[in-house]
mmCIF file of C-alpha atoms and ligand atoms in Angstrom:
data_model
loop_
_atom_site.group_PDB
_atom_site.id
_atom_site.type_symbol
_atom_site.label_atom_id
_atom_site.label_comp_id
_atom_site.label_asym_id
_atom_site.label_seq_id
_atom_site.Cartn_x
_atom_site.Cartn_y
_atom_site.Cartn_z
ATOM 1 C CA MET A 21 96.841 81.776 114.881
ATOM 2 C CA THR A 22 93.123 80.849 114.465
ATOM 3 C CA LYS A 23 91.433 81.150 111.099
ATOM 4 C CA LEU A 24 89.382 84.035 112.410
ATOM 5 C CA ALA A 25 92.385 86.011 113.636
ATOM 6 C CA GLU A 26 94.243 85.244 110.397
ATOM 7 C CA ASP A 27 91.194 86.551 108.287
ATOM 8 C CA SER A 28 90.963 89.696 110.454
ATOM 9 C CA ARG A 29 94.698 90.300 109.967
ATOM 10 C CA GLN A 30 94.252 89.961 106.257
ATOM 11 C CA ASP A 31 91.192 92.338 106.396
ATOM 12 C CA GLN A 32 93.470 95.116 107.770
ATOM 13 C CA PRO A 33 94.045 97.846 105.337
ATOM 14 C CA ARG A 34 97.751 97.734 104.043
ATOM 15 C CA ALA A 35 99.326 101.035 102.912
ATOM 16 C CA ALA A 36 100.574 101.201 99.399
ATOM 17 C CA ARG A 37 104.384 101.121 99.300
ATOM 18 C CA ILE A 38 105.794 104.167 97.606
ATOM 19 C CA ASP A 39 108.660 103.032 95.539
ATOM 20 C CA GLY A 40 111.279 105.826 95.829
ATOM 21 C CA LYS A 41 113.797 103.808 93.952
ATOM 22 C CA ALA A 42 111.719 103.217 90.953
ATOM 23 C CA PHE A 43 110.740 106.883 90.827
ATOM 24 C CA ALA A 44 114.454 107.933 91.252
ATOM 25 C CA ASP A 45 115.321 105.653 88.298
ATOM 26 C CA LYS A 46 112.929 107.448 86.135
ATOM 27 C CA LEU A 47 114.071 110.849 87.233
ATOM 28 C CA ARG A 48 117.703 110.028 86.523
ATOM 29 C CA ALA A 49 116.711 108.719 83.023
ATOM 30 C CA GLU A 50 115.024 112.127 82.373
ATOM 31 C CA VAL A 51 118.154 113.914 83.708
ATOM 32 C CA ALA A 52 120.323 111.856 81.292
ATOM 33 C CA VAL A 53 118.267 113.069 78.353
ATOM 34 C CA ASP A 54 118.499 116.678 79.469
ATOM 35 C CA ALA A 55 122.298 116.291 80.201
ATOM 36 C CA SER A 56 122.925 114.867 76.671
ATOM 37 C CA ARG A 57 120.936 117.801 75.153
ATOM 38 C CA PHE A 58 122.854 120.260 77.217
ATOM 39 C CA ALA A 59 126.153 118.733 75.982
ATOM 40 C CA GLN A 60 125.064 118.961 72.432
ATOM 41 C CA GLU A 61 124.010 122.566 72.731
ATOM 42 C CA HIS A 62 126.931 123.913 74.825
ATOM 43 C CA GLY A 63 129.756 121.556 73.767
ATOM 44 C CA ARG A 64 130.428 120.365 77.293
ATOM 45 C CA GLN A 65 128.714 118.219 79.960
ATOM 46 C CA PRO A 66 127.055 119.905 83.068
ATOM 47 C CA GLY A 67 129.677 119.969 85.805
ATOM 48 C CA LEU A 68 129.380 118.971 89.579
ATOM 49 C CA ALA A 69 132.154 119.671 91.900
ATOM 50 C CA VAL A 70 132.087 117.419 94.951
ATOM 51 C CA VAL A 71 134.117 118.426 98.066
ATOM 52 C CA LEU A 72 134.857 116.027 100.833
ATOM 53 C CA VAL A 73 136.926 117.065 103.858
ATOM 54 C CA GLY A 74 138.205 114.276 106.112
ATOM 55 C CA ASP A 75 137.711 110.520 106.074
ATOM 56 C CA ASP A 76 134.294 109.887 107.530
ATOM 57 C CA PRO A 77 133.336 106.498 106.062
ATOM 58 C CA ALA A 78 129.557 107.224 105.649
ATOM 59 C CA SER A 79 130.537 110.506 103.802
ATOM 60 C CA GLN A 80 132.979 108.723 101.602
ATOM 61 C CA VAL A 81 130.121 106.286 100.543
ATOM 62 C CA TYR A 82 127.713 109.160 99.835
ATOM 63 C CA VAL A 83 130.373 110.907 97.766
ATOM 64 C CA ARG A 84 131.254 107.928 95.637
ATOM 65 C CA THR A 85 127.396 107.179 95.021
ATOM 66 C CA LYS A 86 126.929 110.794 93.804
ATOM 67 C CA MET A 87 129.949 110.703 91.575
ATOM 68 C CA ARG A 88 129.047 107.408 90.051
ATOM 69 C CA GLN A 89 125.462 108.393 89.475
ATOM 70 C CA ALA A 90 126.604 111.650 88.014
ATOM 71 C CA ALA A 91 128.837 109.916 85.508
ATOM 72 C CA GLU A 92 125.956 107.401 84.602
ATOM 73 C CA VAL A 93 123.723 110.346 83.464
ATOM 74 C CA GLY A 94 126.418 112.330 81.610
ATOM 75 C CA ILE A 95 127.287 114.826 84.302
ATOM 76 C CA ALA A 96 131.016 115.575 84.679
ATOM 77 C CA SER A 97 132.106 115.376 88.259
ATOM 78 C CA PHE A 98 135.222 117.096 89.741
ATOM 79 C CA PRO A 99 136.139 115.472 93.080
ATOM 80 C CA HIS A 100 138.185 117.397 95.697
ATOM 81 C CA LEU A 101 139.294 115.246 98.652
ATOM 82 C CA LEU A 102 140.835 117.355 101.468
ATOM 83 C CA GLY A 103 142.461 115.769 104.498
ATOM 84 C CA ALA A 104 140.822 115.917 107.917
ATOM 85 C CA ASP A 105 143.471 118.550 108.953
ATOM 86 C CA ALA A 106 142.505 120.887 106.036
ATOM 87 C CA SER A 107 141.939 124.486 107.366
ATOM 88 C CA GLU A 108 138.955 126.629 106.747
ATOM 89 C CA ALA A 109 141.077 128.971 104.721
ATOM 90 C CA GLU A 110 142.203 126.157 102.509
ATOM 91 C CA LEU A 111 138.622 125.034 101.915
ATOM 92 C CA LEU A 112 137.467 128.588 101.251
ATOM 93 C CA ALA A 113 140.258 129.077 98.666
ATOM 94 C CA LEU A 114 139.044 125.896 96.878
ATOM 95 C CA ILE A 115 135.455 127.177 96.824
ATOM 96 C CA ASP A 116 136.552 130.442 95.433
ATOM 97 C CA SER A 117 138.301 128.648 92.613
ATOM 98 C CA LEU A 118 135.303 126.414 91.922
ATOM 99 C CA ASN A 119 133.080 129.491 91.913
ATOM 100 C CA ARG A 120 135.223 130.869 89.109
ATOM 101 C CA ASP A 121 135.632 127.643 87.140
ATOM 102 C CA ASP A 122 133.361 127.851 84.120
ATOM 103 C CA ARG A 123 133.176 124.006 83.753
ATOM 104 C CA VAL A 124 131.677 123.802 87.284
ATOM 105 C CA ASP A 125 127.861 124.526 87.359
ATOM 106 C CA ALA A 126 127.125 123.051 90.817
ATOM 107 C CA ILE A 127 129.179 122.792 93.993
ATOM 108 C CA LEU A 128 128.335 120.200 96.725
ATOM 109 C CA VAL A 129 130.345 120.387 100.024
ATOM 110 C CA GLN A 130 129.644 117.069 101.812
ATOM 111 C CA LEU A 131 128.437 117.712 105.384
ATOM 112 C CA PRO A 132 129.257 117.366 108.234
ATOM 113 C CA LEU A 133 132.521 119.234 108.123
ATOM 114 C CA PRO A 134 135.247 118.715 110.649
ATOM 115 C CA ALA A 135 134.464 120.794 113.974
ATOM 116 C CA SER A 136 137.460 123.145 113.209
ATOM 117 C CA ILE A 137 135.603 124.454 110.086
ATOM 118 C CA ASN A 138 132.579 126.799 110.366
ATOM 119 C CA GLU A 139 129.867 125.185 108.232
ATOM 120 C CA LYS A 140 127.885 128.548 107.854
ATOM 121 C CA VAL A 141 131.047 130.458 106.554
ATOM 122 C CA VAL A 142 131.608 127.690 103.972
ATOM 123 C CA ILE A 143 128.020 127.501 102.824
ATOM 124 C CA GLU A 144 127.783 131.286 102.376
ATOM 125 C CA ALA A 145 131.126 131.253 100.281
ATOM 126 C CA ILE A 146 129.498 129.134 97.605
ATOM 127 C CA ASP A 147 128.080 131.105 94.592
ATOM 128 C CA PRO A 148 124.377 130.982 95.163
ATOM 129 C CA ALA A 149 124.069 130.132 91.373
ATOM 130 C CA LYS A 150 126.188 126.902 92.038
ATOM 131 C CA ASP A 151 124.627 126.100 95.396
ATOM 132 C CA VAL A 152 123.268 122.659 94.298
ATOM 133 C CA ASP A 153 122.212 121.868 97.906
ATOM 134 C CA GLY A 154 120.211 124.932 98.283
ATOM 135 C CA PHE A 155 121.577 125.776 101.696
ATOM 136 C CA HIS A 156 122.946 129.241 100.906
ATOM 137 C CA PRO A 157 120.806 132.028 102.567
ATOM 138 C CA TYR A 158 120.123 133.564 99.154
ATOM 139 C CA ASN A 159 118.305 130.330 98.049
ATOM 140 C CA VAL A 160 116.719 129.760 101.487
ATOM 141 C CA GLY A 161 115.314 133.310 101.218
ATOM 142 C CA ARG A 162 114.006 132.841 97.643
ATOM 143 C CA LEU A 163 112.323 129.561 98.605
ATOM 144 C CA SER A 164 110.625 131.228 101.695
ATOM 145 C CA GLY A 165 109.544 134.072 99.382
ATOM 146 C CA GLY A 166 107.873 131.491 97.132
ATOM 147 C CA ARG A 167 110.333 132.314 94.243
ATOM 148 C CA ALA A 168 112.274 130.074 91.905
ATOM 149 C CA ALA A 169 115.386 128.711 93.871
ATOM 150 C CA LEU A 170 117.822 125.830 94.144
ATOM 151 C CA VAL A 171 115.946 123.675 96.571
ATOM 152 C CA PRO A 172 117.544 121.186 99.179
ATOM 153 C CA CYS A 173 117.595 117.697 97.464
ATOM 154 C CA THR A 174 115.827 115.638 100.142
ATOM 155 C CA PRO A 175 112.674 117.798 100.565
ATOM 156 C CA LEU A 176 112.586 118.325 96.730
ATOM 157 C CA GLY A 177 112.508 114.497 96.381
ATOM 158 C CA CYS A 178 109.706 114.203 98.917
ATOM 159 C CA LEU A 179 107.632 116.956 97.089
ATOM 160 C CA LEU A 180 108.097 115.150 93.686
ATOM 161 C CA LEU A 181 106.870 111.866 95.278
ATOM 162 C CA LEU A 182 103.895 113.586 96.828
ATOM 163 C CA GLN A 183 102.930 115.282 93.530
ATOM 164 C CA ASP A 184 103.289 112.023 91.693
ATOM 165 C CA ARG A 185 101.050 110.271 94.119
ATOM 166 C CA LEU A 186 98.495 112.842 95.035
ATOM 167 C CA GLY A 187 98.581 115.287 92.090
ATOM 168 C CA ASP A 188 97.579 118.787 93.179
ATOM 169 C CA LEU A 189 98.436 119.233 96.964
ATOM 170 C CA SER A 190 96.359 122.308 97.361
ATOM 171 C CA GLY A 191 94.310 122.529 100.508
ATOM 172 C CA LEU A 192 95.832 119.230 102.133
ATOM 173 C CA LYS A 193 96.813 119.351 105.673
ATOM 174 C CA ALA A 194 100.561 118.588 105.991
ATOM 175 C CA VAL A 195 102.574 117.950 109.214
ATOM 176 C CA VAL A 196 106.360 117.966 109.027
ATOM 177 C CA VAL A 197 108.120 116.350 111.962
ATOM 178 C CA GLY A 198 111.616 117.888 112.489
ATOM 179 C CA ARG A 199 112.792 121.451 111.662
ATOM 180 C CA SER A 200 116.369 121.113 110.430
ATOM 181 C CA ASN A 201 117.777 123.431 107.774
ATOM 182 C CA ILE A 202 118.452 120.439 105.530
ATOM 183 C CA VAL A 203 115.036 118.690 105.612
ATOM 184 C CA GLY A 204 112.270 119.842 107.949
ATOM 185 C CA ARG A 205 112.322 123.666 107.302
ATOM 186 C CA PRO A 206 112.597 123.631 103.536
ATOM 187 C CA MET A 207 110.170 120.774 103.334
ATOM 188 C CA ALA A 208 107.485 122.891 105.215
ATOM 189 C CA GLN A 209 108.249 125.856 102.818
ATOM 190 C CA LEU A 210 107.814 123.725 99.799
ATOM 191 C CA LEU A 211 104.496 122.265 101.078
ATOM 192 C CA LEU A 212 103.396 125.823 101.841
ATOM 193 C CA ASN A 213 104.356 126.940 98.427
ATOM 194 C CA ALA A 214 102.310 124.050 97.092
ATOM 195 C CA ASP A 215 99.174 125.459 99.042
ATOM 196 C CA CYS A 216 99.137 122.949 101.772
ATOM 197 C CA THR A 217 98.207 124.040 105.247
ATOM 198 C CA VAL A 218 101.375 123.167 107.088
ATOM 199 C CA THR A 219 102.325 122.508 110.746
ATOM 200 C CA THR A 220 105.933 121.820 111.806
ATOM 201 C CA VAL A 221 106.438 119.923 114.999
ATOM 202 C CA HIS A 222 109.796 119.329 116.903
ATOM 203 C CA SER A 223 111.328 118.211 120.048
ATOM 204 C CA ARG A 224 109.536 120.955 121.999
ATOM 205 C CA SER A 225 106.112 120.420 120.544
ATOM 206 C CA ARG A 226 103.137 119.401 122.764
ATOM 207 C CA ASN A 227 100.691 116.727 121.650
ATOM 208 C CA LEU A 228 102.882 115.377 118.907
ATOM 209 C CA ALA A 229 100.597 112.429 118.101
ATOM 210 C CA GLU A 230 97.547 114.605 118.154
ATOM 211 C CA GLU A 231 99.231 117.030 115.749
ATOM 212 C CA CYS A 232 100.428 114.208 113.396
ATOM 213 C CA ARG A 233 96.866 112.619 113.400
ATOM 214 C CA GLN A 234 95.621 115.752 111.517
ATOM 215 C CA ALA A 235 97.852 115.200 108.607
ATOM 216 C CA ASP A 236 96.802 114.119 105.144
ATOM 217 C CA ILE A 237 100.534 114.228 104.426
ATOM 218 C CA LEU A 238 103.055 113.396 107.132
ATOM 219 C CA VAL A 239 106.753 113.900 106.548
ATOM 220 C CA VAL A 240 109.064 112.617 109.253
ATOM 221 C CA ALA A 241 112.681 113.726 109.550
ATOM 222 C CA VAL A 242 113.938 113.207 113.069
ATOM 223 C CA GLY A 243 116.581 110.520 113.337
ATOM 224 C CA ARG A 244 114.889 108.356 115.869
ATOM 225 C CA PRO A 245 114.172 104.743 114.924
ATOM 226 C CA GLY A 246 110.413 103.801 114.780
ATOM 227 C CA MET A 247 109.218 106.889 116.774
ATOM 228 C CA ILE A 248 106.067 107.280 114.613
ATOM 229 C CA GLY A 249 103.622 104.550 115.172
ATOM 230 C CA ALA A 250 99.904 103.840 114.178
ATOM 231 C CA GLU A 251 98.715 106.300 116.818
ATOM 232 C CA HIS A 252 100.458 109.216 115.007
ATOM 233 C CA ILE A 253 98.771 108.576 111.629
ATOM 234 C CA LYS A 254 95.295 109.546 110.234
ATOM 235 C CA PRO A 255 93.700 106.634 108.328
ATOM 236 C CA GLY A 256 94.546 106.898 104.697
ATOM 237 C CA ALA A 257 97.343 109.455 105.114
ATOM 238 C CA THR A 258 100.413 109.535 102.944
ATOM 239 C CA VAL A 259 103.436 109.199 105.109
ATOM 240 C CA LEU A 260 107.104 109.929 103.930
ATOM 241 C CA ASP A 261 109.823 108.576 106.175
ATOM 242 C CA VAL A 262 113.000 110.466 105.732
ATOM 243 C CA GLY A 263 114.865 109.072 108.655
ATOM 244 C CA ILE A 264 117.895 106.830 108.170
ATOM 245 C CA ASN A 265 118.994 105.005 111.308
ATOM 246 C CA ARG A 266 121.378 102.235 111.695
ATOM 247 C CA ILE A 267 120.355 99.784 114.370
ATOM 248 C CA GLU A 268 121.798 96.552 115.663
ATOM 249 C CA ALA A 269 119.912 93.485 114.199
ATOM 250 C CA ALA A 270 120.139 89.866 114.736
ATOM 251 C CA GLU A 271 123.531 88.347 115.075
ATOM 252 C CA GLY A 272 125.317 91.706 115.424
ATOM 253 C CA GLN A 273 124.296 92.665 111.876
ATOM 254 C CA GLY A 274 123.551 96.457 111.207
ATOM 255 C CA GLN A 275 120.125 97.214 109.740
ATOM 256 C CA LEU A 276 118.811 100.544 108.246
ATOM 257 C CA VAL A 277 115.451 101.590 109.579
ATOM 258 C CA GLY A 278 113.434 104.797 109.323
ATOM 259 C CA ASP A 279 111.701 107.072 111.889
ATOM 260 C CA VAL A 280 108.388 105.291 111.194
ATOM 261 C CA ASP A 281 107.395 101.852 112.503
ATOM 262 C CA PHE A 282 106.748 100.482 108.964
ATOM 263 C CA ALA A 283 104.604 97.519 110.017
ATOM 264 C CA ALA A 284 102.358 99.523 112.425
ATOM 265 C CA ALA A 285 101.994 102.457 110.115
ATOM 266 C CA SER A 286 101.219 100.343 107.166
ATOM 267 C CA ALA A 287 98.040 99.167 108.846
ATOM 268 C CA VAL A 288 96.625 102.760 109.060
ATOM 269 C CA ALA A 289 98.289 104.909 106.303
ATOM 270 C CA GLY A 290 97.052 104.999 102.864
ATOM 271 C CA ALA A 291 100.737 105.087 101.392
ATOM 272 C CA LEU A 292 104.085 104.920 102.906
ATOM 273 C CA THR A 293 107.691 105.020 101.856
ATOM 274 C CA PRO A 294 110.053 102.251 103.075
ATOM 275 C CA VAL A 295 113.551 102.562 104.385
ATOM 276 C CA PRO A 296 115.685 101.754 102.541
ATOM 277 C CA GLY A 297 114.309 102.366 99.053
ATOM 278 C CA GLY A 298 112.073 105.443 99.763
ATOM 279 C CA ILE A 299 113.448 108.950 100.191
ATOM 280 C CA GLY A 300 117.247 107.993 100.014
ATOM 281 C CA PRO A 301 117.418 107.314 96.276
ATOM 282 C CA MET A 302 115.290 110.447 95.644
ATOM 283 C CA THR A 303 117.876 112.574 97.337
ATOM 284 C CA VAL A 304 120.745 111.685 95.022
ATOM 285 C CA ALA A 305 118.492 111.795 91.865
ATOM 286 C CA CYS A 306 117.449 115.329 92.926
ATOM 287 C CA LEU A 307 121.080 116.327 93.336
ATOM 288 C CA LEU A 308 121.593 115.452 89.622
ATOM 289 C CA ARG A 309 118.357 117.284 88.671
ATOM 290 C CA ASN A 310 119.480 120.350 90.565
ATOM 291 C CA THR A 311 122.921 120.250 88.775
ATOM 292 C CA LEU A 312 120.970 120.438 85.464
ATOM 293 C CA THR A 313 118.845 123.310 86.700
ATOM 294 C CA ALA A 314 121.949 125.199 87.744
ATOM 295 C CA ALA A 315 123.756 124.520 84.467
ATOM 296 C CA ARG A 316 120.685 125.693 82.478
ATOM 297 C CA GLN A 317 120.359 128.828 84.615
ATOM 298 C CA ARG A 318 124.093 129.705 84.256
ATOM 299 C CA VAL A 319 124.148 129.404 80.462
ATOM 300 C CA GLN A 320 120.917 131.577 80.293
ATOM 301 C CA GLN A 321 122.453 134.120 82.575
ATOM 302 C CA PRO A 322 126.284 133.983 82.025
ATOM 303 C CA GLN A 323 128.304 135.200 85.003
ATOM 304 C CA GLY A 324 130.698 138.163 85.155
HETATM 305 P P1 NAP B 426 118.545 116.889 112.682
HETATM 306 O O1 NAP B 426 119.249 118.044 112.083
HETATM 307 O O2 NAP B 426 119.077 116.173 113.810
HETATM 308 O O3 NAP B 426 117.061 117.345 113.111
HETATM 309 C C1 NAP B 426 116.187 116.525 113.666
HETATM 310 C C2 NAP B 426 114.959 117.249 114.053
HETATM 311 O O4 NAP B 426 114.074 116.351 114.712
HETATM 312 C C3 NAP B 426 115.065 118.605 114.967
HETATM 313 O O5 NAP B 426 114.275 119.523 114.442
HETATM 314 C C4 NAP B 426 114.551 118.063 116.179
HETATM 315 O O6 NAP B 426 113.869 119.095 117.002
HETATM 316 C C5 NAP B 426 113.533 116.993 115.894
HETATM 317 N N1 NAP B 426 113.345 116.067 116.960
HETATM 318 C C6 NAP B 426 114.220 115.384 117.819
HETATM 319 N N2 NAP B 426 113.718 114.579 118.631
HETATM 320 C C7 NAP B 426 112.304 114.731 118.465
HETATM 321 C C8 NAP B 426 111.172 114.227 119.161
HETATM 322 N N3 NAP B 426 111.222 113.442 120.169
HETATM 323 N N4 NAP B 426 109.938 114.635 118.689
HETATM 324 C C9 NAP B 426 109.833 115.552 117.711
HETATM 325 N N5 NAP B 426 110.897 116.052 116.988
HETATM 326 C C10 NAP B 426 112.064 115.773 117.424
HETATM 327 O O7 NAP B 426 118.302 115.772 111.551
HETATM 328 P P2 NAP B 426 118.091 115.915 110.003
HETATM 329 O O8 NAP B 426 119.351 116.239 109.243
HETATM 330 O O9 NAP B 426 116.893 116.718 109.679
HETATM 331 O O10 NAP B 426 117.822 114.366 109.633
HETATM 332 C C11 NAP B 426 116.686 113.722 110.128
HETATM 333 C C12 NAP B 426 116.684 112.285 109.683
HETATM 334 O O11 NAP B 426 116.711 112.195 108.367
HETATM 335 C C13 NAP B 426 118.103 111.493 110.111
HETATM 336 O O12 NAP B 426 117.809 110.219 110.328
HETATM 337 C C14 NAP B 426 118.911 111.553 108.916
HETATM 338 O O13 NAP B 426 119.840 110.563 108.806
HETATM 339 C C15 NAP B 426 117.840 111.496 107.810
HETATM 340 N N6 NAP B 426 118.062 112.087 106.588
HETATM 341 C C16 NAP B 426 117.808 111.319 105.401
HETATM 342 C C17 NAP B 426 118.166 111.788 104.173
HETATM 343 C C18 NAP B 426 117.738 111.039 102.970
HETATM 344 O O14 NAP B 426 118.280 111.179 101.876
HETATM 345 N N7 NAP B 426 116.907 110.047 103.090
HETATM 346 C C19 NAP B 426 118.661 113.126 103.959
HETATM 347 C C20 NAP B 426 118.892 113.892 105.147
HETATM 348 C C21 NAP B 426 118.599 113.387 106.444
HETATM 349 P P3 NAP B 426 114.684 120.251 117.575
HETATM 350 O O15 NAP B 426 114.882 121.253 116.421
HETATM 351 O O16 NAP B 426 113.690 120.891 118.600
HETATM 352 O O17 NAP B 426 115.895 119.861 118.203
#
């Protein structure tokens, strides 16, 4: 490369790297303080029940991480591992017993469930006060009405990172790519509740790049490696990459990448989350935070 070309590359703006891992560490330290205070005040640790059905290796890793991090911050976890052949009735009976168990403040059912089990029925069986993932229609409705709710962990993590970086989000133009119940829809709702002007785009949207280029805040949750490039990004925008995709790298090694082409995007964006080390760690930290929120609300409004 000539000196001139090298200089011009160095002159290119480079986006700030948003360190989700460091922020998640800070969040977990705060949760640990809250959990210890809760235990002193109420004579027990906040409790998180984790239900895993089947033997999907990725789900097993997620569940182990959640339980380890819960233990580290002083949250009691109650694991329930059911075989892949467990019936819907068996799972519903377990959820019913967890709903009535006073030591359990929060119930997490690891998704996806085996095809023989109806996910919607299971989610709706969870007591909304213990719905730590915020997927129950009661919490979905409260969020969309702009009221206090248990909020899905991944979009909550995104919101906290955005507020930390940008402060007040009021009036900013936000575009969310993806409209899943787990990420895209609740993300758009949270941004609307934070007074952003929000557009959601999805697989049927026209002029995706043009829509994305309007965004001061661009949140991408699709599951397609590198689909967002420099042409989708307004100069200086804050870009959060939720996607987690395993691709084949050199020598048959697997590699995790996001939905955003990190190198291309970082020449245009103002700030950008990496994959890994961006939104992923925030999701688990927010699960612990939500467990504390549920525990507090339950002791303030005892059930039954
Ligand atoms: P999902 O349920 O499959 O939803 C994907 C969304 O992307 C859908 O709304 C789909 O549109 C949209 N889409 C697909 N192709 C598109 C295209 N070409 N252009 C525009 N939109 C398109 O996935 P998800 O559960 O939201 O997850 C998305 C990604 O985030 C995945 O990689 C997942 O692994 C990752 N994830 C990460 C975390 C974390 O902690 N970091 C947590 C959850 C998920 P339609 O609705 O029109 O089909």
